[in-house]
mmCIF file of C-alpha atoms in Angstrom:
data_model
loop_
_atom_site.group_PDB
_atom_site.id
_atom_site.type_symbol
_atom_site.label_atom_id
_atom_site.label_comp_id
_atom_site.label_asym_id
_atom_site.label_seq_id
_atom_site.Cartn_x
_atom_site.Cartn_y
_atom_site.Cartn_z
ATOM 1 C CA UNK A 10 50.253 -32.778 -89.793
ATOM 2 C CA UNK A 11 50.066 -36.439 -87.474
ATOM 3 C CA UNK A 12 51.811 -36.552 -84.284
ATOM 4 C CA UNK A 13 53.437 -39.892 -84.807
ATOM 5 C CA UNK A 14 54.565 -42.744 -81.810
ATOM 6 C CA UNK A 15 57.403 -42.445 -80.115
ATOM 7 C CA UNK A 16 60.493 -44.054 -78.564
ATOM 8 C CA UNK A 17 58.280 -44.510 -75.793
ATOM 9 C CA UNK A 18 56.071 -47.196 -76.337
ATOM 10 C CA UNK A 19 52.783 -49.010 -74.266
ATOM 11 C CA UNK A 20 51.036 -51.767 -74.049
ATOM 12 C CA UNK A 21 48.059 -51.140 -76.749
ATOM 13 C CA UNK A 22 44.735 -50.671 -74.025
ATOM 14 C CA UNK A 23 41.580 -52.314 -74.427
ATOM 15 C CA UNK A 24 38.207 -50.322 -74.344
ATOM 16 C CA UNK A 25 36.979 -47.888 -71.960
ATOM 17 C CA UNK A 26 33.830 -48.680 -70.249
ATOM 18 C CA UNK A 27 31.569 -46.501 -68.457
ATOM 19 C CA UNK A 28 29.443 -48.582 -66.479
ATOM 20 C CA UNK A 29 25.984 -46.714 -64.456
ATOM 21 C CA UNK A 30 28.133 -43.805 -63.895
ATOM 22 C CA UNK A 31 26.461 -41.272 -61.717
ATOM 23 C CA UNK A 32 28.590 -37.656 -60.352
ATOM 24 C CA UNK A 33 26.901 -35.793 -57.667
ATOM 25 C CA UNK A 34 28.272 -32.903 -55.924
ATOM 26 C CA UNK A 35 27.333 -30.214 -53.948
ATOM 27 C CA UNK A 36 26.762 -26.500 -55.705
ATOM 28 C CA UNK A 37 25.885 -23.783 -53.917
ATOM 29 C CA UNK A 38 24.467 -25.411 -51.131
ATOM 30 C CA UNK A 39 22.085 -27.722 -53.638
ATOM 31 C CA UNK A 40 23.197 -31.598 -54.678
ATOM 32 C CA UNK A 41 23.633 -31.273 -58.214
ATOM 33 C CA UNK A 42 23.838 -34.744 -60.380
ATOM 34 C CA UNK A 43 25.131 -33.997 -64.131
ATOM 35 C CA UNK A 44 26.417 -37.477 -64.765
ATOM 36 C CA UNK A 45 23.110 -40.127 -63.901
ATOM 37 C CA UNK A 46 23.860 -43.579 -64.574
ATOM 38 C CA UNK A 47 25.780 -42.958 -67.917
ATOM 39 C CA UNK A 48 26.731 -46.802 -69.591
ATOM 40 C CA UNK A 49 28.996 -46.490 -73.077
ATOM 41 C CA UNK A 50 31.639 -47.917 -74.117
ATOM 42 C CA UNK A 51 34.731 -45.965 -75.952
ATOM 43 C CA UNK A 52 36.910 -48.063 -78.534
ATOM 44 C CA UNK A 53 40.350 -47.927 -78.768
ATOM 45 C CA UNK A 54 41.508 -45.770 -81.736
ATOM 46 C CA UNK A 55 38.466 -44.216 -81.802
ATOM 47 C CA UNK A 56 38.461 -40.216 -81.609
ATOM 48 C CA UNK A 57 35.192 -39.401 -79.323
ATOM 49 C CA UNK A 58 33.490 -36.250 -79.068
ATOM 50 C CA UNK A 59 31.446 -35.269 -76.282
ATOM 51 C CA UNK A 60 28.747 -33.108 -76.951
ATOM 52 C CA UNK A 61 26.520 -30.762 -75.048
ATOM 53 C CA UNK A 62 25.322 -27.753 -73.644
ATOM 54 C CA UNK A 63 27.253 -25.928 -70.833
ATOM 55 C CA UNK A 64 26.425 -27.571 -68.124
ATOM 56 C CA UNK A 65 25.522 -31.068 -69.068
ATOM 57 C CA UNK A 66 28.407 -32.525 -67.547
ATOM 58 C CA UNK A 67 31.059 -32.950 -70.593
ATOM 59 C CA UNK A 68 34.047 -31.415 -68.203
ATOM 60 C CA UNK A 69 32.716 -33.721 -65.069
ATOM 61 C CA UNK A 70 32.403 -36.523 -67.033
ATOM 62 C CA UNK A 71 36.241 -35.966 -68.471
ATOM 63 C CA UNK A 72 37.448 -35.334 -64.466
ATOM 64 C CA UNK A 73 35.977 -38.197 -63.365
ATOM 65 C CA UNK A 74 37.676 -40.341 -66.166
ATOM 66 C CA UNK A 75 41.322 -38.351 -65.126
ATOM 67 C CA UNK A 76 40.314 -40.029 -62.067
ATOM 68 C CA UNK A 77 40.249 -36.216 -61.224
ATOM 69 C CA UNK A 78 36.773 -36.667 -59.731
ATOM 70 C CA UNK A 79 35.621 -39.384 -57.523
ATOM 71 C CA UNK A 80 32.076 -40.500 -58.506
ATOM 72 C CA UNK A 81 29.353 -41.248 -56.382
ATOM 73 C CA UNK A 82 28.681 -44.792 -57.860
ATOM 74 C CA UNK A 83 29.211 -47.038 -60.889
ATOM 75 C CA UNK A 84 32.314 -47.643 -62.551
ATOM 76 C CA UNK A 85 34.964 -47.104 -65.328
ATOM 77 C CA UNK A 86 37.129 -49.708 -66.812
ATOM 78 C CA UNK A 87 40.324 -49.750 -69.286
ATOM 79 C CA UNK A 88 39.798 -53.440 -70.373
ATOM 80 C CA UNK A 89 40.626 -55.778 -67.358
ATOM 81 C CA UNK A 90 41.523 -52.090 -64.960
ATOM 82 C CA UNK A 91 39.234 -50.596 -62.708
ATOM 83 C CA UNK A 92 40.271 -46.882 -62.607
ATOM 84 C CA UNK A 93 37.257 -46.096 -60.347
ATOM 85 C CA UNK A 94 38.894 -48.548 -57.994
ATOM 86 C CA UNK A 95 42.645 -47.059 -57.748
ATOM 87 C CA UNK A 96 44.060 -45.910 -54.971
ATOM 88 C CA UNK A 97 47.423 -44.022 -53.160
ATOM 89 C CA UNK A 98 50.315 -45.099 -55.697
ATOM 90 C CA UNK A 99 48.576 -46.552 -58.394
ATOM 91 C CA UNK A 100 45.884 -43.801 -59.009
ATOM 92 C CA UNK A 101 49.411 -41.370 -59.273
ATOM 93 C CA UNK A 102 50.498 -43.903 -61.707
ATOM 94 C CA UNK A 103 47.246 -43.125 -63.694
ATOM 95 C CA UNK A 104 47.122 -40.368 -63.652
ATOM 96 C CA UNK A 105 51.066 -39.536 -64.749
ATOM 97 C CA UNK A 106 51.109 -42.407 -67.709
ATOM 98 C CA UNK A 107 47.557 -43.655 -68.717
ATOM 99 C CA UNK A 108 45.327 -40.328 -68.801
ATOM 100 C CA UNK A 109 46.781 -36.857 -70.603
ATOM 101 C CA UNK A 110 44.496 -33.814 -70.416
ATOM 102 C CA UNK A 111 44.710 -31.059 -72.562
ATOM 103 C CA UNK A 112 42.856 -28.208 -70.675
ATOM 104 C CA UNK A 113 40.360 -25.428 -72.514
ATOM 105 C CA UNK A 114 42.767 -22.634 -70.693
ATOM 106 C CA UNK A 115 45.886 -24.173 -71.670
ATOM 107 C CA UNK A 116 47.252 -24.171 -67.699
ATOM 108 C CA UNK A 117 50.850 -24.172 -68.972
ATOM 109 C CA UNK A 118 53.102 -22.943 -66.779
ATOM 110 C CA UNK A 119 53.903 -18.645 -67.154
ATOM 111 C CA UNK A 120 57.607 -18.781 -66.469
ATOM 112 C CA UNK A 121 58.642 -21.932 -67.931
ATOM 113 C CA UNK A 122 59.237 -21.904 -71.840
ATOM 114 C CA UNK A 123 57.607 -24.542 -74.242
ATOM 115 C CA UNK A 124 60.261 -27.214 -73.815
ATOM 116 C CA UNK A 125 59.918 -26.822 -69.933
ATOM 117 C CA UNK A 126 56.149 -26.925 -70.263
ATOM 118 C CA UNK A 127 56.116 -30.496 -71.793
ATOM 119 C CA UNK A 128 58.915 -31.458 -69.680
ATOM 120 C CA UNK A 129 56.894 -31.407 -66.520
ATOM 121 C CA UNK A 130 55.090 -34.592 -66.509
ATOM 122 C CA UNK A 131 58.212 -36.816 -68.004
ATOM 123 C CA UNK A 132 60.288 -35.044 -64.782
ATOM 124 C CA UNK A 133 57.428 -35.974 -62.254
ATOM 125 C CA UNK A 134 57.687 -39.441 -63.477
ATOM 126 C CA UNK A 135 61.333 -39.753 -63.589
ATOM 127 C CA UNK A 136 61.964 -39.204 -66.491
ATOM 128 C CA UNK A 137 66.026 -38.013 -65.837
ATOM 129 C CA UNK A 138 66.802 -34.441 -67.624
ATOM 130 C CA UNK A 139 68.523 -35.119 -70.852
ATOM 131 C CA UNK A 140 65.563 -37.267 -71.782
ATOM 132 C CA UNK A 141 62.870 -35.091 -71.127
ATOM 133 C CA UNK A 142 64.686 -32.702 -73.029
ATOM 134 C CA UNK A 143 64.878 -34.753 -76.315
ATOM 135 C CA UNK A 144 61.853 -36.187 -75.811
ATOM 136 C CA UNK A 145 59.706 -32.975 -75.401
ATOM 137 C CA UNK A 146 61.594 -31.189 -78.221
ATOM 138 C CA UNK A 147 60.313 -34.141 -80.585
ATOM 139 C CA UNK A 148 57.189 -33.468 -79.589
ATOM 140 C CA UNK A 149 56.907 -29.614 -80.007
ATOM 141 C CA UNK A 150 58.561 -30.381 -83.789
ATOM 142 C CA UNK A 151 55.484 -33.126 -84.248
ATOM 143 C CA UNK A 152 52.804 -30.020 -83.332
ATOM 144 C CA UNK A 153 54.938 -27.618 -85.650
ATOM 145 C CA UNK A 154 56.408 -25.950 -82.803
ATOM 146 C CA UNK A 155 60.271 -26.888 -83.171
ATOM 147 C CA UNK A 156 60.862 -22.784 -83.717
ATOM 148 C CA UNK A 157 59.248 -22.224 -80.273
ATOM 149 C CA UNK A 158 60.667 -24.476 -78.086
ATOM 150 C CA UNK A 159 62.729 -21.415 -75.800
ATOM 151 C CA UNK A 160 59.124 -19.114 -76.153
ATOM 152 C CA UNK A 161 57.311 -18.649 -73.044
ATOM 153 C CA UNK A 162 53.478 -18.876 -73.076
ATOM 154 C CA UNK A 163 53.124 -15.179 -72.752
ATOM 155 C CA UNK A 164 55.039 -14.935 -76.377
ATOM 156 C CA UNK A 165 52.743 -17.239 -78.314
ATOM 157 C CA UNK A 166 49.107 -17.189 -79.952
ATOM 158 C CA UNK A 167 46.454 -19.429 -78.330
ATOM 159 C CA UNK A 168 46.813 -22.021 -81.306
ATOM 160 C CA UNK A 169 50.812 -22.276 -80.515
ATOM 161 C CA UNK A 170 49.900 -22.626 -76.832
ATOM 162 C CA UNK A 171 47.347 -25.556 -77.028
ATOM 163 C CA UNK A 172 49.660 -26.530 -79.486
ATOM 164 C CA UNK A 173 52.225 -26.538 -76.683
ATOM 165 C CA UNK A 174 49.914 -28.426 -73.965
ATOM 166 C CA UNK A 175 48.799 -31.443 -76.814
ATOM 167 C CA UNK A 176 52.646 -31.775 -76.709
ATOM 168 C CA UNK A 177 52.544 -31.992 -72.678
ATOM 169 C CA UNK A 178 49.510 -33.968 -72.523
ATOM 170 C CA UNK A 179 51.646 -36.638 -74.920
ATOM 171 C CA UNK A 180 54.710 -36.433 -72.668
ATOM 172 C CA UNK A 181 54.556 -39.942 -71.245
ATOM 173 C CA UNK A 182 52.853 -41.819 -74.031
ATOM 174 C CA UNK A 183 49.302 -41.732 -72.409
ATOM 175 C CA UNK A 184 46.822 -44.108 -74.156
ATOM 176 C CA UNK A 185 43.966 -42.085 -73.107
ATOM 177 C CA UNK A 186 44.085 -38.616 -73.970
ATOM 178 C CA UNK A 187 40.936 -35.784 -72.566
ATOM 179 C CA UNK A 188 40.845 -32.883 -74.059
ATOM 180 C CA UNK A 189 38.049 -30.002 -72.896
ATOM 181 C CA UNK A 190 36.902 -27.639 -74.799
ATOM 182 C CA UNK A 191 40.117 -27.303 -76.632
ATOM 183 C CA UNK A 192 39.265 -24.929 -79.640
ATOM 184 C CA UNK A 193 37.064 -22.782 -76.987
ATOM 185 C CA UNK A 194 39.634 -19.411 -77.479
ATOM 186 C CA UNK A 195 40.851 -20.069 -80.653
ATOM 187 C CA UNK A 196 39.929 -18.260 -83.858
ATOM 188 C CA UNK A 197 38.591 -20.062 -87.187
ATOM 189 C CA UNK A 198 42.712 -20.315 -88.202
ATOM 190 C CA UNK A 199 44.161 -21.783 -85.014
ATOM 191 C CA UNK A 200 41.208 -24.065 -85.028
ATOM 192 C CA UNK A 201 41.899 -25.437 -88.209
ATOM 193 C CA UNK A 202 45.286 -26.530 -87.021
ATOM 194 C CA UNK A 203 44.222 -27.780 -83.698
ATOM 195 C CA UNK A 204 41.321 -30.077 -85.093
ATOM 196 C CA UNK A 205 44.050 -31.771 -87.685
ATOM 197 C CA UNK A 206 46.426 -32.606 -84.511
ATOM 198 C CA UNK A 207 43.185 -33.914 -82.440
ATOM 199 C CA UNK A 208 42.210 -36.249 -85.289
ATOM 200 C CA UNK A 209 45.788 -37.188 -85.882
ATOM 201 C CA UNK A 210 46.392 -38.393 -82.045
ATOM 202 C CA UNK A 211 43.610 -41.144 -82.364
ATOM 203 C CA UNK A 212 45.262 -44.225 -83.249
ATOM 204 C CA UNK A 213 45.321 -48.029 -82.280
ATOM 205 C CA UNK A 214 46.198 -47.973 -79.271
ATOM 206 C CA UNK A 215 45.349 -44.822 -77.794
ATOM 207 C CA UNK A 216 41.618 -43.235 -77.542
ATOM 208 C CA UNK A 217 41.086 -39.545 -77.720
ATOM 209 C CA UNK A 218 38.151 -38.161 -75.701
ATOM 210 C CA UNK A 219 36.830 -34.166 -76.333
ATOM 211 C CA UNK A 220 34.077 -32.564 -74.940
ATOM 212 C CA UNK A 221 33.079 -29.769 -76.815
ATOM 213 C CA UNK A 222 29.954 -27.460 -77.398
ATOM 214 C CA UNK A 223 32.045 -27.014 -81.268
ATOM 215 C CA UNK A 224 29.964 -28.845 -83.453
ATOM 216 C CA UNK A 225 32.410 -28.033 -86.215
ATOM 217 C CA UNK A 226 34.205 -31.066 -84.855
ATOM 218 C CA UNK A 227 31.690 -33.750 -85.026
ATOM 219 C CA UNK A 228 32.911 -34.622 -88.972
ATOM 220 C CA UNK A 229 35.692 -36.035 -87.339
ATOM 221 C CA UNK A 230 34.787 -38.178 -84.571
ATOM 222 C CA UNK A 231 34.367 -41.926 -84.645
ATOM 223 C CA UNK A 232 31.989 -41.483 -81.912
ATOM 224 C CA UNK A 233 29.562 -38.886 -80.956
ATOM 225 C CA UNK A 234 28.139 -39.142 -77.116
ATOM 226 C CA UNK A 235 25.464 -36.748 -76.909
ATOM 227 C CA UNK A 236 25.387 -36.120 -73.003
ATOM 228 C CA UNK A 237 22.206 -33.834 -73.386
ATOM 229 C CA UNK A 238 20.058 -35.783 -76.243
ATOM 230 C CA UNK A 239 18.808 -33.652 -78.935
ATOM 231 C CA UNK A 240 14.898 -32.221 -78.262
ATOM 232 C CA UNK A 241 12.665 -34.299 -80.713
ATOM 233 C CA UNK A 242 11.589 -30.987 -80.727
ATOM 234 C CA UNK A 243 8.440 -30.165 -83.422
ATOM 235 C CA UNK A 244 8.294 -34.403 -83.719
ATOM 236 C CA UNK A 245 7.272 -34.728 -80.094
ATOM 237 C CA UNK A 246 3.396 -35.116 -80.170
ATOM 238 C CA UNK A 247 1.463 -33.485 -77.408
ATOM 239 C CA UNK A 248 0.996 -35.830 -74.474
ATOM 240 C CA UNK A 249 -1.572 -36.230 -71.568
ATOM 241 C CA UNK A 250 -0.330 -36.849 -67.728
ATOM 242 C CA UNK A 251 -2.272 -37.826 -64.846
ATOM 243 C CA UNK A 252 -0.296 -38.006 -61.577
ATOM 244 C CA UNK A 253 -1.661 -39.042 -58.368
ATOM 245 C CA UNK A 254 -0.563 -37.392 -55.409
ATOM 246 C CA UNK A 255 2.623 -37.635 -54.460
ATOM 247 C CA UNK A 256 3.186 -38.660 -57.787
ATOM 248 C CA UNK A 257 6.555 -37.711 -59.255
ATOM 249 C CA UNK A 258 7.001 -36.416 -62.970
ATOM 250 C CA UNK A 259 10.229 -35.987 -63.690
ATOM 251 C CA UNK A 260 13.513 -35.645 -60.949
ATOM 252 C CA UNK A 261 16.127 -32.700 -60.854
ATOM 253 C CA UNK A 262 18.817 -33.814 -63.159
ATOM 254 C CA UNK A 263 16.816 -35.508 -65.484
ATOM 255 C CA UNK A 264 16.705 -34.332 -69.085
ATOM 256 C CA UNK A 265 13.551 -33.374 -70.810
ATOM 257 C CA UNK A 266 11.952 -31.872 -74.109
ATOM 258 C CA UNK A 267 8.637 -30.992 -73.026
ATOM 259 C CA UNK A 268 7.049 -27.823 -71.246
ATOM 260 C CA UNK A 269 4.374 -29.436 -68.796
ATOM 261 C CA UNK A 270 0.845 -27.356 -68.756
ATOM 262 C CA UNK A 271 -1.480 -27.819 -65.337
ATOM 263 C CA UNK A 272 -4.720 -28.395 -66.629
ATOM 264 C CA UNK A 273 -6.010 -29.414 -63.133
ATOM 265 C CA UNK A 274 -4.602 -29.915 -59.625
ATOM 266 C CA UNK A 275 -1.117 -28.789 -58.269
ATOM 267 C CA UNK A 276 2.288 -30.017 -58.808
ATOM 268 C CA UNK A 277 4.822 -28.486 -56.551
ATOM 269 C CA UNK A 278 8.615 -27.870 -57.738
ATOM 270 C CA UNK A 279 11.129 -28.413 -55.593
ATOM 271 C CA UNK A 280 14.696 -28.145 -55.308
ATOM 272 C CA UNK A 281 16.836 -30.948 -53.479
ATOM 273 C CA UNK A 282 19.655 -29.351 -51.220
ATOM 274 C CA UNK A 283 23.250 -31.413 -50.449
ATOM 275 C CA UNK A 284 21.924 -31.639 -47.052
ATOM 276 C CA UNK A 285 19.174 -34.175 -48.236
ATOM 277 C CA UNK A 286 16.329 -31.759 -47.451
ATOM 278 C CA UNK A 287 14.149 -29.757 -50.194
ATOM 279 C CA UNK A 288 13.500 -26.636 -50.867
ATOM 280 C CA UNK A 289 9.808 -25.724 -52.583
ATOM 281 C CA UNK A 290 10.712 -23.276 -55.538
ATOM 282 C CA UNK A 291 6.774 -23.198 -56.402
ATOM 283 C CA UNK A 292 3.518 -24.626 -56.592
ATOM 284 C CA UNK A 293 2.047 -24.691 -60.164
ATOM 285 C CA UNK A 294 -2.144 -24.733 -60.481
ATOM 286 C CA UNK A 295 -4.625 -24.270 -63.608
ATOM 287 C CA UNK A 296 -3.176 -22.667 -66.290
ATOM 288 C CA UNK A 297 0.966 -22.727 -65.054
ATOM 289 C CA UNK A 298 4.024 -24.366 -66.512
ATOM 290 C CA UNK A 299 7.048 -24.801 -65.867
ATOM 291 C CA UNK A 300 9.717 -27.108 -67.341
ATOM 292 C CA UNK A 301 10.464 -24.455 -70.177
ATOM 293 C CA UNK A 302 14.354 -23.955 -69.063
ATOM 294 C CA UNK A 303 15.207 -27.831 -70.318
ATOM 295 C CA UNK A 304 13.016 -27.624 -72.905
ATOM 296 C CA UNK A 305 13.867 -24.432 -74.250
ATOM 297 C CA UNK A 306 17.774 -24.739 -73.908
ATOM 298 C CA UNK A 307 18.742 -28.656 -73.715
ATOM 299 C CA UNK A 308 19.394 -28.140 -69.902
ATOM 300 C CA UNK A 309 18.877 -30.835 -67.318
ATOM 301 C CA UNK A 310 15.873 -30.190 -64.784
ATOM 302 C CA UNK A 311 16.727 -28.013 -62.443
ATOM 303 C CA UNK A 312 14.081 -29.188 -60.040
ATOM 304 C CA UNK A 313 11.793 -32.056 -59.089
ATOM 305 C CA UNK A 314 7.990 -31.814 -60.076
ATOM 306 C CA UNK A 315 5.720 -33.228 -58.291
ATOM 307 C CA UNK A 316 1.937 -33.830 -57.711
ATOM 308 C CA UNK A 317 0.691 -32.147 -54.627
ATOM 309 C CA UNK A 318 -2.909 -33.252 -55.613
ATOM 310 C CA UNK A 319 -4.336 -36.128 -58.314
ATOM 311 C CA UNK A 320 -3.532 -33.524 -61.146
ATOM 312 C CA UNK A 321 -3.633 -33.719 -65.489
ATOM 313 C CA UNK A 322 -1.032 -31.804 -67.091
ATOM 314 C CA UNK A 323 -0.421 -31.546 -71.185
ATOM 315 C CA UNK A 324 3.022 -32.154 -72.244
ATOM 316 C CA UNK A 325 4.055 -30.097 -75.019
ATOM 317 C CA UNK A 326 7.028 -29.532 -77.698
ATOM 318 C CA UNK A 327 8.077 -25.783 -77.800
ATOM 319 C CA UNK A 328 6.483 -25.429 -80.711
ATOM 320 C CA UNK A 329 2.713 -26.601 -79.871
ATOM 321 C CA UNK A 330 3.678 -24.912 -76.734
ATOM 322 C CA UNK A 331 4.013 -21.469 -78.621
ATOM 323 C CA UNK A 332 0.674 -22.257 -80.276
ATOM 324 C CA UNK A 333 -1.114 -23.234 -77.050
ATOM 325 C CA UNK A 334 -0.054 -20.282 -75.167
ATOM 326 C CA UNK A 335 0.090 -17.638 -77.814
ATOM 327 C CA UNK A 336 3.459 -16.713 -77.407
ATOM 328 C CA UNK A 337 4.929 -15.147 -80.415
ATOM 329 C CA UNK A 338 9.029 -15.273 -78.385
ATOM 330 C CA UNK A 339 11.170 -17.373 -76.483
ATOM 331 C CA UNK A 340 11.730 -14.373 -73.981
ATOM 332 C CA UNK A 341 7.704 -13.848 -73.931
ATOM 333 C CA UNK A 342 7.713 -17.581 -72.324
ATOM 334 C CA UNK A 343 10.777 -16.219 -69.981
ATOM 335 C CA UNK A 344 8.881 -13.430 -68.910
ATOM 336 C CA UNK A 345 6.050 -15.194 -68.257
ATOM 337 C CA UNK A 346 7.869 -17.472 -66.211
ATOM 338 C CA UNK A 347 9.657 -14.947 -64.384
ATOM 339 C CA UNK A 348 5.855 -13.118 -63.624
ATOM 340 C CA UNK A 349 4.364 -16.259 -61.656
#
């Protein structure tokens, strides 16, 4: 099945830049940073996956490109357009004809039926009745939903659902279209269908952008952006630090594939807060580690290490850390970590 264009036709967009991109917000009363000075560029027709971890900022960096999410700094461009830079009547513009998002929990509306569903965003731009009508029933019969058009979301499976908001996310033409996490509560059957639609809405002229944890979608993608990079894992050599003091070894936020080892000196750990201040988790000497969350999980650091004292640490892939410690377990490292 390809959802086809429409009556409704755009101006084919350039490509989407990303330019030193950095999201920072405050969680929990700590400043948390997933997006830090991302650059890429996204071409037009191209279907783009982004993949990660939970956590790693797939859903913040798809906000922030809704123009959802403010970011802290940088920039994102469609060709000549600043989207970072819109404001009052022109970011609603965006936001109702340049950027459709599908959402991972569907958010279509419980008392409207399908064809009311995907009439929503053509009737917010206004778009008069009789259109919207036409124009959304098209759609649902492009995502093989023409016998569902009167169903209310309560009445359908998942697949018919996000079936349903693909066909809302279309409703004004969009030539950027985000999708998170779309198969996420689907089964293997619903998926199936829901992958072929996603593959069939990238097209000249339009870019489709999904972040995803589902690696069964990376065979189709164009483009792969990998927001937490793969560990190098048993191909990372051991490594020897020396910090001086005051000496920083890696920031929270950062991403990382090694568990550090303090052969002498200390190296505190501390957390930043969205105050600006820090808060000391713990203060590592002879024979601690720490690190083993990113290294262990493809996380981002969740705290700042650094060197109390001139210290020497051993950097170490999960593997030769195993080895070196004599841990036969993932959770024996865990509990170890917990015990200090």
């Amino acid at each position: 099945m390809n959802v086809t264009a429409t009556e409704v036709t755009t101006t084919p967009p350039d490509d989407l830049f990303i330019e030193d991109l950095v999201v920072e917000y405050s969680s929990g009363g700590y400043a948390v940073r997933p997006i830090d000075n991302l650059s890429l560029t996204m071409k037009s027709g191209h279907l783009v996956i982004l993949l990660g971890a939970s956590g790693c900022g797939k859903s913040t960096l798809l906000s922030a490109l809704a123009s959802i999410l403010t970011p802290t700094s940088g920039r994102i461009r469609l060709g000549d357009r600043t989207i970072t830079g819109l404001r009052g009547s022109e970011l609603t513009a965006y936001r109702r004809h340049t950027a459709g998002v599908i959402f991972q929990a569907f958010n279509l509306m419980p008392s409207l039926n399908a064809r009311e569903n995907v009439m929503l965003p053509m009737r917010a731009a206004g778009v008069s009745r009789g259109e919207a009508r036409d124009r959304a029933d098209k759609l649902l019969e492009e995502v093989g939903l023409e016998h569902r058009v009167q169903h209310k979301p309560g009445g359908m499976s998942g697949g018919q659902q996000q079936r349903v908001a693909i066909a809302r996310a279309l409703a004004n033409d969009p030539p950027i279209i985000l999708a998170d996490e779309p198969t996420a509560h689907l089964d293997y059957i619903q998926v199936d269908g829901v992958l072929r639609l996603l593959r069939g809405l990238a097209r000249p002229g339009r870019i489709v952008i999904v972040a995803t944890h589902d690696e069964r979608m990376v065979p189709l993608a164009d483009q792969i952006v990998e927001l937490t990079p793969r560990a190098a894992g048993d191909a990372l050599p051991p490594e020897t630090v020396t910090l001086k003091a005051g000496e920083v070894l890696f920031e929270q936020g950062d991403t990382g594939n090694r568990i550090y080892v303090v052969e002498d000196g200390e190296v505190e750990l501390v957390r930043k807060r969205d105050d600006g201040t820090e808060e000391c988790l713990a203060i590592t000497r002879n024979g601690d580690y720490f690190g083993e969350l990113a290294a262990l999980f493809g996380l981002r650091r969740a705290a700042t290490a650094r060197a109390l004292t001139d210290s020497t640490l051993t950097g170490l892939s999960v593997r030769d850390f195993r080895d070196h410690m004599h841990f036969g377990s993932v959770t024996e490292i865990l509990d170890r970590a917990a015990d200090r």
